[in-house]
XYZ file of C-alpha atoms in Angstrom:
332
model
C -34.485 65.380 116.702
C -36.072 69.084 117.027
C -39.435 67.129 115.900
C -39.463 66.211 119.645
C -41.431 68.676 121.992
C -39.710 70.377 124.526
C -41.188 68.022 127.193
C -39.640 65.237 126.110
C -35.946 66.567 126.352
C -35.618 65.550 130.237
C -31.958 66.611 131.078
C -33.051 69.853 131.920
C -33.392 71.281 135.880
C -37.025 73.024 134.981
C -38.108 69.676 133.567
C -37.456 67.280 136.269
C -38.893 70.025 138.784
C -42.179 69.722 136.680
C -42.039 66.123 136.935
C -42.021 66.546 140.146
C -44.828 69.424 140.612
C -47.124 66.916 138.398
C -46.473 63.781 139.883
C -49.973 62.319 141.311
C -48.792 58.439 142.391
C -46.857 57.664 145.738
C -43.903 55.507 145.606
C -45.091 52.423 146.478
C -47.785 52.814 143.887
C -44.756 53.751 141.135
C -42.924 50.689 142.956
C -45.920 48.182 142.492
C -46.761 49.291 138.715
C -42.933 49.078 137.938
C -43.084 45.287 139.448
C -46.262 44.121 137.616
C -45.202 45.854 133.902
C -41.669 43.893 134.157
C -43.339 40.892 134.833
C -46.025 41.351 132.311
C -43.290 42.446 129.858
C -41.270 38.824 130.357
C -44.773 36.819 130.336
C -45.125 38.653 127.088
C -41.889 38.274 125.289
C -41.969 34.657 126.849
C -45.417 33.616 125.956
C -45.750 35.112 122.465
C -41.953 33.699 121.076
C -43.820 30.345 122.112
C -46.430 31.392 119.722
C -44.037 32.198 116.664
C -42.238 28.926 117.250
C -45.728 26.941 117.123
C -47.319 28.492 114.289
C -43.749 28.191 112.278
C -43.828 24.667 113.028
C -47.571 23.827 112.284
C -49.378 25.264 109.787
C -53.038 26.499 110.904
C -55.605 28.898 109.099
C -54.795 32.493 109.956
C -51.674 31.236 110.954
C -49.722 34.007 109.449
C -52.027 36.437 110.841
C -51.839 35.882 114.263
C -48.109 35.397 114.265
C -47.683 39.371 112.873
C -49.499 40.102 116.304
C -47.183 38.061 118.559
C -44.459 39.522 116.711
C -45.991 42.840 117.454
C -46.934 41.943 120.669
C -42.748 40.826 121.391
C -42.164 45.064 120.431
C -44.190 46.287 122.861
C -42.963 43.852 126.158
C -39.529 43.840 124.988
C -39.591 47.684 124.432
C -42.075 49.613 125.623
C -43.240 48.019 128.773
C -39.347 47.921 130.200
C -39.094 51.831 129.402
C -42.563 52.558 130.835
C -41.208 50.492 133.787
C -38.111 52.209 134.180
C -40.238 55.787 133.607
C -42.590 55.500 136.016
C -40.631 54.053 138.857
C -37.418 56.959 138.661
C -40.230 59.850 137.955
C -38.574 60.732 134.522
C -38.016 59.838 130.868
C -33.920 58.983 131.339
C -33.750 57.276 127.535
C -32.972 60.734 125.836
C -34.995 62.447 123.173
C -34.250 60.183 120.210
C -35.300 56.635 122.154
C -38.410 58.693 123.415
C -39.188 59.531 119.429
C -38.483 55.375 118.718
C -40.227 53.379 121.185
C -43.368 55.825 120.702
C -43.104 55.172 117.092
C -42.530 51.155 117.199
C -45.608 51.491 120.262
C -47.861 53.424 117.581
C -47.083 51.468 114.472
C -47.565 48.001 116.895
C -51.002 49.107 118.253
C -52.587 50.152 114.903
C -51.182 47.102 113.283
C -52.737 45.085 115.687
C -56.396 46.923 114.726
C -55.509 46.584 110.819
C -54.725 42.473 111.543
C -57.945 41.476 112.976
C -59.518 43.227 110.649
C -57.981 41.643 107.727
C -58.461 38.188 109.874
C -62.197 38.937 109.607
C -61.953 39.245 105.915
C -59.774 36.318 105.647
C -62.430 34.271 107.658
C -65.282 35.575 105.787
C -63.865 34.536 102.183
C -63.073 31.452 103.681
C -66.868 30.605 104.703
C -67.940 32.466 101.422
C -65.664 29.653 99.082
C -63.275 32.472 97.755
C -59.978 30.460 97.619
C -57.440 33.234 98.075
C -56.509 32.413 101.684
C -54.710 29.302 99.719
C -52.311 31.298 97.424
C -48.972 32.217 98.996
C -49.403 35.984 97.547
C -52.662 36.416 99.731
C -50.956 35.261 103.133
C -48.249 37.411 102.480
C -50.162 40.485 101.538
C -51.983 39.987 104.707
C -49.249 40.256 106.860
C -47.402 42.827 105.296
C -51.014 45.004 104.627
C -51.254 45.856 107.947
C -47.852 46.700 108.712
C -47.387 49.185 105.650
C -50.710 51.085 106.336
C -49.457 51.501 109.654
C -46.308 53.213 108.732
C -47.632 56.878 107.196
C -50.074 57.359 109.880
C -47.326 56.601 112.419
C -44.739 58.190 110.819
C -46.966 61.645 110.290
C -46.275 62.673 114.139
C -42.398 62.730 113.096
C -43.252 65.252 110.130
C -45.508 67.670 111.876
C -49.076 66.240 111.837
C -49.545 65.613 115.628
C -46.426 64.563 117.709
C -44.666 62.483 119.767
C -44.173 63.244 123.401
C -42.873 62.525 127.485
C -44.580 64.675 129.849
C -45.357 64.033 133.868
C -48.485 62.540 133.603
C -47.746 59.815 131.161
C -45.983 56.715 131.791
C -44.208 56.351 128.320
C -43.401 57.977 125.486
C -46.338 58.142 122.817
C -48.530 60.239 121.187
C -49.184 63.673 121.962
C -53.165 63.493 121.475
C -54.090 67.444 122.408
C -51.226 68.197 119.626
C -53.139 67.335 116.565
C -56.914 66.985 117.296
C -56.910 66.482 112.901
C -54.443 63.936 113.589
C -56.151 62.413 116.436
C -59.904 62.183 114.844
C -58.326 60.350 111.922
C -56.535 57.492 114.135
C -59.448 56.862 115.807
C -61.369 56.888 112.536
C -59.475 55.193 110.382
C -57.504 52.493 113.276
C -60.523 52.325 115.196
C -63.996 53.042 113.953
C -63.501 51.810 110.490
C -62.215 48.469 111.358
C -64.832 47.770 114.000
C -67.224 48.393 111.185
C -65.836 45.930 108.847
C -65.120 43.169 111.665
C -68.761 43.307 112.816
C -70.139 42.985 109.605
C -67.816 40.030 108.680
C -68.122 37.961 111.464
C -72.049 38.905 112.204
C -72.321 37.532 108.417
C -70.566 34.363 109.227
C -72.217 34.145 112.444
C -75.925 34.323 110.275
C -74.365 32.102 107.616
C -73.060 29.161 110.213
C -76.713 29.597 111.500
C -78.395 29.248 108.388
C -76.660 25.655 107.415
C -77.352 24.228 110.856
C -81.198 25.056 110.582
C -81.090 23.475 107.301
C -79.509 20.552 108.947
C -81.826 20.467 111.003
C -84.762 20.565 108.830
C -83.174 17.670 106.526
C -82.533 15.559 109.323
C -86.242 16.216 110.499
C -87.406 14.943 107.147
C -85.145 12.498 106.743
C -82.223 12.248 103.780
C -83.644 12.496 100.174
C -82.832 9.804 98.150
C -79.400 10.119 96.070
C -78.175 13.014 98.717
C -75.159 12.458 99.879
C -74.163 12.100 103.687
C -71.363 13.880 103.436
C -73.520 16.870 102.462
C -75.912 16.460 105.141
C -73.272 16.402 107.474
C -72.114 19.961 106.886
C -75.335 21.263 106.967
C -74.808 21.906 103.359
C -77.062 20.959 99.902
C -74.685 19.917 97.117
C -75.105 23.267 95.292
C -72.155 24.923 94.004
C -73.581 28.173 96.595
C -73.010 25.599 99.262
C -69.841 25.660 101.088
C -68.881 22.881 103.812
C -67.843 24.142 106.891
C -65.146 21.869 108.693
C -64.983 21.513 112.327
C -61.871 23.440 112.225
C -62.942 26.505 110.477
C -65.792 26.677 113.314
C -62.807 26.334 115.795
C -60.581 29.397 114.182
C -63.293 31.563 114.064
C -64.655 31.360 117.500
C -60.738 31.721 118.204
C -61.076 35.134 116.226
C -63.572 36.401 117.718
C -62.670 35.614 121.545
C -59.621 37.388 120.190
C -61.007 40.408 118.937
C -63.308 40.302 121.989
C -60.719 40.679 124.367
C -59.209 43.849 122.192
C -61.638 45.557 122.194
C -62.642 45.113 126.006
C -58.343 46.323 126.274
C -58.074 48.883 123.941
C -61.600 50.632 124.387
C -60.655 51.932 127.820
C -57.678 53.915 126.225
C -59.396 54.869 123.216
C -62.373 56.828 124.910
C -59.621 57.679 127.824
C -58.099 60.198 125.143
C -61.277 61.198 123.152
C -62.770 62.334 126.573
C -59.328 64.302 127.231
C -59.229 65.508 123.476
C -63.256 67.119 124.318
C -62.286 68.473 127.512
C -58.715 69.848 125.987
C -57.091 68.522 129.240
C -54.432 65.845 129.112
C -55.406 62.494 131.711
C -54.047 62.680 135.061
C -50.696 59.727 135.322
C -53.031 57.930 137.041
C -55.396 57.192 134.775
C -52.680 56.890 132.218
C -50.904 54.272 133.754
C -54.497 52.398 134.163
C -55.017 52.264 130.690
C -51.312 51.377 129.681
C -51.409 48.523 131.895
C -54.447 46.969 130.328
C -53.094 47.587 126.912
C -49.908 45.696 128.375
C -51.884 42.910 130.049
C -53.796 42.400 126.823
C -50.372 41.823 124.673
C -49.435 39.442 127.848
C -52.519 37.705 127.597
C -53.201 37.158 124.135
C -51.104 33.480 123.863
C -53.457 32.224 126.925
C -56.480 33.567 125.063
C -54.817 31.616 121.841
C -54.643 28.528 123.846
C -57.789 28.632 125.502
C -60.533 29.326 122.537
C -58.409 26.829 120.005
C -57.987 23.933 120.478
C -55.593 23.026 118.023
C -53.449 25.734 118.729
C -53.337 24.538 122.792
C -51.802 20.930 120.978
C -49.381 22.442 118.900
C -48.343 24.362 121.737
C -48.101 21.801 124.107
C -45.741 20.137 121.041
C -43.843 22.842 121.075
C -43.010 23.082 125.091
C -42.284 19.225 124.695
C -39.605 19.670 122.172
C -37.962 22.318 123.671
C -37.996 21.433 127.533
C -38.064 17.452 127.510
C -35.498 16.596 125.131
C-alpha cells in the first residue's frame, strides 16, 4: 500500500487537523450532500438492477451494451457514492488506505468504461445502418462488452504503478485520481477516454444521422413521382431502392439510435463539467476547492442515477419490457 500518497493515510493527528484547516462547506451543506448522494446511490443500485433484469429477459439491439453500463453504473452507487457520503459528512476518509486505493480504482475503471461503451455503441449502430452483420454473431456482442472493460484496466491500473496516483485529500469528496500528480498521465485520459471517443461517436452517428436523411428524401421523391412499375412496396416503404447498397431501416433501429444518442447526450452534458473542472485545475496547477468538487461528483452521480429514466424515456421498447419486468416481480 506505500503506492498511496501520504494524504490518503487519515489516522494521523496532522491529517485530520488539515482536514479541518481546508474544509470550505458548513455542516448543513456536508449534511444535505450526504442525504441527496445516499439517496441517489439507492435510486441507482435500484433503478439500474431493474435494467439488468429487463435486458436479460428481452433481447434488444445494443442490449449487451447498455447492460455493461448499468452494471457499471451498480459500482459506482453501491460503492463509491456511500463512501463519498460517509466522507464528506464526518470531514475525513475513515475507510483506510487500501479501500481508498479500491473504490478509486473500481470509480476510474467504471467512468472510462462508460466513455469506451458508447463509443463502441456508435460503431455498433453504424455497422448496423451500413449492412455489416457482425452485431449478429455471438463473438461480436461479447467482444463489445468485454472491449471496453479490458482497455480500461492498464490506464486505470497505471496510477497503482507510478504513472499518476490515487489520492484523499480535504478538498475532495472521495477517493480518486490525483490529477496535479501526473499531468502525462492526465493529458492521456482525457485524450484517449475523452477526446478520442467524442471524435469517433460524432462521426458515427452524424453519418447515420446524413444516411437516415438521405433514404427519407428519396422516399420522398419516389412517392412524389409515384411507384415505378415492378418496385416493390416494401422497398418504398423503407425509403430504400432494391440495390444491394440499400439497407432497410426498421422502425426499431430508428428507435435504438435516437435512444443512443439521448444517451450519450446526457454524458456528455454530466461528465463535461468534471472533465474541464480538472483541465482548468491541471493549467492553473491548483487543485478545485471541495466545493466545486462535490458539484461535479454529484452530477457524475446523478447521471449514473438517471441513466434507467433516460433508458425508459427515449425507447420505447425498453419502457415495455420494463414495465414487464416490475409486473413480474411486484404483482405476482
Amino acid at each position: 500500500m506505500d503506492s498511496v500518497p501520504s494524504e490518503a493515510q487519515v489516522n494521523s493527528t496532522d491529517t485530520v487537523e488539515s482536514i479541518r484547516d481546508g474544509d470550505n462547506l458548513p455542516q448543513k451543506v456536508r449534511i444535505g450532500y450526504a442525504v441527496v448522494v445516499a439517496v441517489m446511490a439507492v435510486g441507482t443500485v435500484t433503478g439500474n438492477l431493474l435494467v439488468c433484469l429487463t435486458l436479460r429477459q428481452f433481447s434488444m439491439p445494443a442490449g449487451h451494451s447498455l447492460m455493461s453500463l448499468a452494471v457499471s453504473n451498480i459500482i459506482v452507487g453501491g460503492l463509491v457514492m456511500p463512501c463519498s457520503s460517509v466522507t464528506v459528512l464526518l470531514r475525513q476518509w475513515v475507510f483506510g488506505p487500501a479501500m481508498c486505493l479500491i473504490v478509486a480504482f473500481l470509480k476510474s475503471v467504471s467512468l472510462l468504461q462508460d466513455c469506451l461503451t458508447f463509443c463502441v455503441v456508435a460503431v455498433d449502430r453504424y455497422l448496423t445502418i451500413k449492412g455489416v452483420r457482425l452485431v449478429s454473431t455471438r463473438r461480436y456482442k461479447l467482444m463489445s462488452v468485454v472491449f471496453p472493460w479490458m482497455a480500461s484496466l492498464p490506464m486505470a491500473t497505471a496510477p497503482l504503478l507510478g504513472w499518476g496516483g490515487y489520492a484523499w485529500s480535504p478538498s475532495k469528496p472521495v477517493c480518486s485520481i490525483d490529477w496535479l500528480q501526473s499531468q502525462s498521465y492526465t493529458l492521456a485520459v482525457f485524450a484517449t477516454f475523452g477526446f478520442l471517443p467524442n471524435v469517433i461517436m460524432c462521426t458515427c452517428y452524424l453519418s447515420i444521422g446524413m444516411y437516415v436523411h438521405r433514404q427519407k428524401k428519396r422516399m420522398k421523391m419516389s412517392t412524389i413521382s409515384g411507384i415505378e412499375p415492378g418496385r416493390k412496396r416494401s422497398s418504398l416503404k423503407s425509403g430504400c431502392d432494391p440495390t444491394p447498397g440499400c439497407v432497410r431501416i426498421s422502425r426499431e433501429e430508428v428507435s435504438i439510435i435516437k435512444s443512443t444518442v439521448a444517451l450519450v447526450s446526457f454524458f456528455s452534458i454530466v461528465v463535461s463539467p468534471y472533465m474541464a473542472t480538472h483541465l482548468i485545475s491541471l493549467g492553473l496547477n491548483q487543485a478545485p476547492s471541495l466545493r466545486t468538487e462535490s458539484i461535479v461528483m454529484g452530477i457524475l452521480f446523478f447521471g449514473a442515477c438517471m441513466n434507467p429514466v433516460v433508458y425508459s424515456g427515449s425507447c420505447k421498447k425498453f419502457r415495455q419490457m420494463l414495465k414487464k419486468t416490475v409486473t413480474r416481480l411486484f404483482c405476482r
